[in-house]
């Protein structure tokens, strides 16, 4: 595999250079931007595998940049790790709801950052490949659009299939109804948010006879999460 490219968006030069140094040493190709404007210009020419975005930036906030990129069809699959000095739980939730794939609080060690990067890249390449995905015995084959448990096929409507594919490639994260609409239906379609609940119910019902309905979890006040762990 060719070297992975990472874009660092951070205005504080010592921190940016420290991150760039440890990433280069770990074998990554590094691009650097000191604000969101430069980051977006760089993104027009390069397609990094991952972005590290500081929350506090001079033009837009890192959270706003994350939202913009996750709303754009061209860049929505780009994994983003938000960097911040804020340790508050509310900020963490805002960051993840804004679409960030992970979140690191300053100060952090280069080793911690590298571990997070590897984890996020693993998750995103699992999503990008055509390999069948398996969670707790439930298997989804993207090439054939077939969902099965052992030898048995799970019969799903096309929307439930897309929903399950999205969930299985983005596990362990909470998505609001709005985010699910955006990611599964696409941003330009008008669908009421409660439509999501209807499809969630159908998906659970289809999974129920295989004992897998609990994988689709309701997170009160936030949305839904796909997880093999107990709620
Ligand atoms: Ca900063």
mmCIF file of C-alpha atoms and ligand atoms in Angstrom:
data_model
loop_
_atom_site.group_PDB
_atom_site.id
_atom_site.type_symbol
_atom_site.label_atom_id
_atom_site.label_comp_id
_atom_site.label_asym_id
_atom_site.label_seq_id
_atom_site.Cartn_x
_atom_site.Cartn_y
_atom_site.Cartn_z
ATOM 1 C CA UNK A 1 0.000 0.000 0.000
ATOM 2 C CA UNK A 2 1.281 3.493 -0.789
ATOM 3 C CA UNK A 3 1.958 5.884 2.071
ATOM 4 C CA UNK A 4 -1.106 7.393 3.691
ATOM 5 C CA UNK A 5 -1.582 11.133 3.472
ATOM 6 C CA UNK A 6 -2.676 13.257 6.383
ATOM 7 C CA UNK A 7 -3.691 16.916 6.394
ATOM 8 C CA UNK A 8 -3.070 18.845 9.608
ATOM 9 C CA UNK A 9 -5.155 21.989 10.095
ATOM 10 C CA UNK A 10 -3.725 23.929 13.030
ATOM 11 C CA UNK A 11 -2.680 27.578 13.321
ATOM 12 C CA UNK A 12 -0.286 27.119 16.231
ATOM 13 C CA UNK A 13 2.937 26.400 14.471
ATOM 14 C CA UNK A 14 4.830 24.549 17.240
ATOM 15 C CA UNK A 15 1.944 22.116 17.669
ATOM 16 C CA UNK A 16 1.480 21.678 13.923
ATOM 17 C CA UNK A 17 5.182 20.988 13.485
ATOM 18 C CA UNK A 18 5.289 18.595 16.388
ATOM 19 C CA UNK A 19 2.415 16.606 14.879
ATOM 20 C CA UNK A 20 3.924 16.759 11.377
ATOM 21 C CA UNK A 21 7.247 15.537 12.720
ATOM 22 C CA UNK A 22 5.815 12.495 14.472
ATOM 23 C CA UNK A 23 3.563 11.610 11.538
ATOM 24 C CA UNK A 24 6.425 11.808 9.043
ATOM 25 C CA UNK A 25 8.546 9.667 11.302
ATOM 26 C CA UNK A 26 5.718 7.117 11.344
ATOM 27 C CA UNK A 27 5.775 7.026 7.521
ATOM 28 C CA UNK A 28 2.857 9.301 6.631
ATOM 29 C CA UNK A 29 2.918 11.968 3.944
ATOM 30 C CA UNK A 30 1.933 15.199 5.659
ATOM 31 C CA UNK A 31 0.190 18.330 4.374
ATOM 32 C CA UNK A 32 -0.166 21.370 6.584
ATOM 33 C CA UNK A 33 -2.657 24.223 6.688
ATOM 34 C CA UNK A 34 -2.836 27.062 9.193
ATOM 35 C CA UNK A 35 -6.495 27.883 8.606
ATOM 36 C CA UNK A 36 -9.672 26.486 7.038
ATOM 37 C CA UNK A 37 -9.289 28.470 3.850
ATOM 38 C CA UNK A 38 -5.866 26.951 3.150
ATOM 39 C CA UNK A 39 -7.175 23.526 4.129
ATOM 40 C CA UNK A 40 -9.986 23.738 1.579
ATOM 41 C CA UNK A 41 -7.591 24.894 -1.131
ATOM 42 C CA UNK A 42 -5.299 21.966 -0.346
ATOM 43 C CA UNK A 43 -8.256 19.589 -0.477
ATOM 44 C CA UNK A 44 -9.005 20.699 -4.009
ATOM 45 C CA UNK A 45 -5.634 19.285 -5.126
ATOM 46 C CA UNK A 46 -4.929 16.484 -2.689
ATOM 47 C CA UNK A 47 -7.036 13.705 -1.346
ATOM 48 C CA UNK A 48 -5.641 12.899 2.084
ATOM 49 C CA UNK A 49 -6.692 9.723 3.881
ATOM 50 C CA UNK A 50 -7.384 11.596 7.088
ATOM 51 C CA UNK A 51 -7.618 15.105 8.526
ATOM 52 C CA UNK A 52 -6.454 16.323 11.900
ATOM 53 C CA UNK A 53 -8.345 19.536 12.631
ATOM 54 C CA UNK A 54 -7.806 21.848 15.571
ATOM 55 C CA UNK A 55 -10.962 23.282 17.127
ATOM 56 C CA UNK A 56 -9.567 26.796 17.538
ATOM 57 C CA UNK A 57 -8.642 28.238 14.139
ATOM 58 C CA UNK A 58 -8.469 31.842 12.965
ATOM 59 C CA UNK A 59 -11.188 31.793 10.289
ATOM 60 C CA UNK A 60 -13.771 29.065 10.890
ATOM 61 C CA UNK A 61 -13.735 26.820 13.925
ATOM 62 C CA UNK A 62 -12.547 23.267 13.449
ATOM 63 C CA UNK A 63 -16.081 22.154 14.223
ATOM 64 C CA UNK A 64 -17.496 24.341 11.446
ATOM 65 C CA UNK A 65 -14.908 23.003 9.008
ATOM 66 C CA UNK A 66 -15.824 19.449 10.010
ATOM 67 C CA UNK A 67 -19.517 20.183 9.404
ATOM 68 C CA UNK A 68 -18.785 21.699 6.009
ATOM 69 C CA UNK A 69 -16.665 18.769 4.881
ATOM 70 C CA UNK A 70 -19.125 16.172 6.143
ATOM 71 C CA UNK A 71 -21.952 17.905 4.284
ATOM 72 C CA UNK A 72 -20.102 17.880 0.988
ATOM 73 C CA UNK A 73 -20.492 14.718 -1.085
ATOM 74 C CA UNK A 74 -16.874 15.038 -2.262
ATOM 75 C CA UNK A 75 -15.381 15.064 1.200
ATOM 76 C CA UNK A 76 -17.928 13.424 3.477
ATOM 77 C CA UNK A 77 -16.051 10.117 3.658
ATOM 78 C CA UNK A 78 -12.827 11.803 4.785
ATOM 79 C CA UNK A 79 -12.102 10.767 8.352
ATOM 80 C CA UNK A 80 -11.559 13.704 10.717
ATOM 81 C CA UNK A 81 -9.939 13.768 14.125
ATOM 82 C CA UNK A 82 -10.746 16.939 16.074
ATOM 83 C CA UNK A 83 -8.079 18.390 18.304
ATOM 84 C CA UNK A 84 -9.010 20.556 21.200
ATOM 85 C CA UNK A 85 -8.077 22.014 24.529
ATOM 86 C CA UNK A 86 -11.684 21.646 25.641
ATOM 87 C CA UNK A 87 -12.273 18.572 27.722
ATOM 88 C CA UNK A 88 -15.953 19.227 28.412
ATOM 89 C CA UNK A 89 -18.321 16.388 27.603
ATOM 90 C CA UNK A 90 -20.695 18.797 25.807
ATOM 91 C CA UNK A 91 -17.909 19.818 23.419
ATOM 92 C CA UNK A 92 -17.006 16.231 22.794
ATOM 93 C CA UNK A 93 -20.607 15.458 21.862
ATOM 94 C CA UNK A 94 -20.812 18.574 19.667
ATOM 95 C CA UNK A 95 -17.627 17.466 17.920
ATOM 96 C CA UNK A 96 -18.869 13.964 17.233
ATOM 97 C CA UNK A 97 -22.321 15.171 16.208
ATOM 98 C CA UNK A 98 -20.632 17.619 13.842
ATOM 99 C CA UNK A 99 -19.279 14.548 12.081
ATOM 100 C CA UNK A 100 -15.791 14.154 13.561
ATOM 101 C CA UNK A 101 -14.661 10.538 13.634
ATOM 102 C CA UNK A 102 -12.676 10.958 16.792
ATOM 103 C CA UNK A 103 -11.617 13.572 19.281
ATOM 104 C CA UNK A 104 -8.370 14.223 21.147
ATOM 105 C CA UNK A 105 -7.900 16.621 24.023
ATOM 106 C CA UNK A 106 -4.694 18.648 24.296
ATOM 107 C CA UNK A 107 -2.160 17.972 25.621
ATOM 108 C CA UNK A 108 -1.748 14.541 24.051
ATOM 109 C CA UNK A 109 1.268 12.398 23.319
ATOM 110 C CA UNK A 110 2.330 11.694 19.721
ATOM 111 C CA UNK A 111 1.900 8.030 20.549
ATOM 112 C CA UNK A 112 -1.729 8.522 21.539
ATOM 113 C CA UNK A 113 -2.365 10.512 18.373
ATOM 114 C CA UNK A 114 -0.796 7.790 16.212
ATOM 115 C CA UNK A 115 -2.909 5.129 17.887
ATOM 116 C CA UNK A 116 -6.084 7.147 17.248
ATOM 117 C CA UNK A 117 -5.104 7.745 13.623
ATOM 118 C CA UNK A 118 -4.521 4.044 13.048
ATOM 119 C CA UNK A 119 -7.868 3.163 14.628
ATOM 120 C CA UNK A 120 -9.762 5.715 12.527
ATOM 121 C CA UNK A 121 -7.998 4.621 9.321
ATOM 122 C CA UNK A 122 -8.797 0.989 10.064
ATOM 123 C CA UNK A 123 -12.462 1.832 10.514
ATOM 124 C CA UNK A 124 -12.644 3.898 7.361
ATOM 125 C CA UNK A 125 -10.847 1.394 5.124
ATOM 126 C CA UNK A 126 -13.171 -1.320 6.437
ATOM 127 C CA UNK A 127 -15.952 0.899 5.133
ATOM 128 C CA UNK A 128 -14.338 1.488 1.771
ATOM 129 C CA UNK A 129 -13.470 -2.068 0.820
ATOM 130 C CA UNK A 130 -15.753 -4.603 -0.808
ATOM 131 C CA UNK A 131 -14.916 -7.293 1.725
ATOM 132 C CA UNK A 132 -17.955 -8.751 3.484
ATOM 133 C CA UNK A 133 -18.481 -7.196 6.897
ATOM 134 C CA UNK A 134 -19.373 -9.359 9.850
ATOM 135 C CA UNK A 135 -20.662 -8.347 13.253
ATOM 136 C CA UNK A 136 -21.605 -11.012 15.785
ATOM 137 C CA UNK A 137 -22.571 -13.532 13.080
ATOM 138 C CA UNK A 138 -24.484 -11.036 10.951
ATOM 139 C CA UNK A 139 -22.802 -10.774 7.578
ATOM 140 C CA UNK A 140 -23.236 -8.129 4.906
ATOM 141 C CA UNK A 141 -21.766 -8.629 1.465
ATOM 142 C CA UNK A 142 -21.551 -5.303 -0.372
ATOM 143 C CA UNK A 143 -20.677 -6.932 -3.679
ATOM 144 C CA UNK A 144 -23.925 -8.928 -3.803
ATOM 145 C CA UNK A 145 -26.034 -6.738 -1.444
ATOM 146 C CA UNK A 146 -26.739 -9.892 0.494
ATOM 147 C CA UNK A 147 -27.240 -9.971 4.239
ATOM 148 C CA UNK A 148 -27.067 -13.322 5.962
ATOM 149 C CA UNK A 149 -26.744 -15.149 9.234
ATOM 150 C CA UNK A 150 -25.030 -18.469 8.637
ATOM 151 C CA UNK A 151 -26.786 -20.028 5.666
ATOM 152 C CA UNK A 152 -29.945 -17.979 6.056
ATOM 153 C CA UNK A 153 -30.651 -14.773 4.168
ATOM 154 C CA UNK A 154 -31.987 -11.744 6.004
ATOM 155 C CA UNK A 155 -34.650 -10.240 3.755
ATOM 156 C CA UNK A 156 -34.434 -6.447 3.697
ATOM 157 C CA UNK A 157 -35.996 -3.666 1.658
ATOM 158 C CA UNK A 158 -33.564 -1.431 -0.268
ATOM 159 C CA UNK A 159 -33.687 1.377 2.297
ATOM 160 C CA UNK A 160 -33.177 -0.999 5.206
ATOM 161 C CA UNK A 161 -30.254 -2.514 3.330
ATOM 162 C CA UNK A 162 -28.621 0.899 2.821
ATOM 163 C CA UNK A 163 -29.257 1.734 6.430
ATOM 164 C CA UNK A 164 -27.692 -1.512 7.634
ATOM 165 C CA UNK A 165 -24.724 -1.073 5.315
ATOM 166 C CA UNK A 166 -24.165 2.416 6.688
ATOM 167 C CA UNK A 167 -24.457 1.186 10.273
ATOM 168 C CA UNK A 168 -22.147 -1.791 9.765
ATOM 169 C CA UNK A 169 -19.477 0.377 8.166
ATOM 170 C CA UNK A 170 -19.841 3.055 10.875
ATOM 171 C CA UNK A 171 -20.241 1.108 14.099
ATOM 172 C CA UNK A 172 -19.980 2.328 17.676
ATOM 173 C CA UNK A 173 -20.990 5.890 16.901
ATOM 174 C CA UNK A 174 -24.163 7.779 17.608
ATOM 175 C CA UNK A 175 -25.886 9.348 14.606
ATOM 176 C CA UNK A 176 -28.723 11.818 14.900
ATOM 177 C CA UNK A 177 -31.748 11.394 12.645
ATOM 178 C CA UNK A 178 -30.586 14.371 10.635
ATOM 179 C CA UNK A 179 -27.159 12.814 10.083
ATOM 180 C CA UNK A 180 -28.698 9.499 9.082
ATOM 181 C CA UNK A 181 -30.940 11.255 6.564
ATOM 182 C CA UNK A 182 -27.953 13.044 5.179
ATOM 183 C CA UNK A 183 -25.683 10.008 5.007
ATOM 184 C CA UNK A 184 -28.201 7.401 3.858
ATOM 185 C CA UNK A 185 -30.620 9.385 1.699
ATOM 186 C CA UNK A 186 -28.214 12.122 0.632
ATOM 187 C CA UNK A 187 -28.434 15.785 1.526
ATOM 188 C CA UNK A 188 -30.806 16.997 -1.167
ATOM 189 C CA UNK A 189 -33.741 14.690 -0.556
ATOM 190 C CA UNK A 190 -36.679 15.847 1.482
ATOM 191 C CA UNK A 191 -37.572 13.137 3.957
ATOM 192 C CA UNK A 192 -39.162 13.706 7.329
ATOM 193 C CA UNK A 193 -37.033 12.732 10.271
ATOM 194 C CA UNK A 194 -39.634 10.346 11.637
ATOM 195 C CA UNK A 195 -39.286 8.354 8.405
ATOM 196 C CA UNK A 196 -35.991 7.228 9.899
ATOM 197 C CA UNK A 197 -37.837 5.690 12.833
ATOM 198 C CA UNK A 198 -40.078 3.740 10.464
ATOM 199 C CA UNK A 199 -37.096 2.244 8.658
ATOM 200 C CA UNK A 200 -35.295 1.565 11.931
ATOM 201 C CA UNK A 201 -38.360 -0.391 13.095
ATOM 202 C CA UNK A 202 -38.445 -2.400 9.862
ATOM 203 C CA UNK A 203 -34.731 -3.099 10.083
ATOM 204 C CA UNK A 204 -35.035 -4.276 13.676
ATOM 205 C CA UNK A 205 -38.001 -6.447 12.797
ATOM 206 C CA UNK A 206 -36.048 -8.122 9.988
ATOM 207 C CA UNK A 207 -33.126 -8.732 12.342
ATOM 208 C CA UNK A 208 -35.295 -9.843 15.238
ATOM 209 C CA UNK A 209 -35.832 -13.443 14.164
ATOM 210 C CA UNK A 210 -32.051 -13.840 14.065
ATOM 211 C CA UNK A 211 -31.669 -12.280 17.498
ATOM 212 C CA UNK A 212 -29.730 -9.323 16.061
ATOM 213 C CA UNK A 213 -32.247 -6.512 16.545
ATOM 214 C CA UNK A 214 -30.308 -5.302 19.585
ATOM 215 C CA UNK A 215 -27.417 -4.270 17.358
ATOM 216 C CA UNK A 216 -29.503 -1.244 16.358
ATOM 217 C CA UNK A 217 -29.631 0.797 19.543
ATOM 218 C CA UNK A 218 -31.639 3.872 20.388
ATOM 219 C CA UNK A 219 -29.640 6.557 22.174
ATOM 220 C CA UNK A 220 -32.166 8.649 24.013
ATOM 221 C CA UNK A 221 -32.208 12.275 22.949
ATOM 222 C CA UNK A 222 -29.442 11.733 20.373
ATOM 223 C CA UNK A 223 -30.306 9.176 17.737
ATOM 224 C CA UNK A 224 -29.142 5.676 16.871
ATOM 225 C CA UNK A 225 -26.024 3.608 17.199
ATOM 226 C CA UNK A 226 -24.977 0.253 15.755
ATOM 227 C CA UNK A 227 -23.080 -1.702 18.324
ATOM 228 C CA UNK A 228 -22.361 -5.301 19.258
ATOM 229 C CA UNK A 229 -21.861 -4.186 22.873
ATOM 230 C CA UNK A 230 -24.720 -4.166 25.309
ATOM 231 C CA UNK A 231 -26.602 -0.872 25.573
HETATM 232 CA CA1 LIG B 1 -5.358 26.432 17.204
#
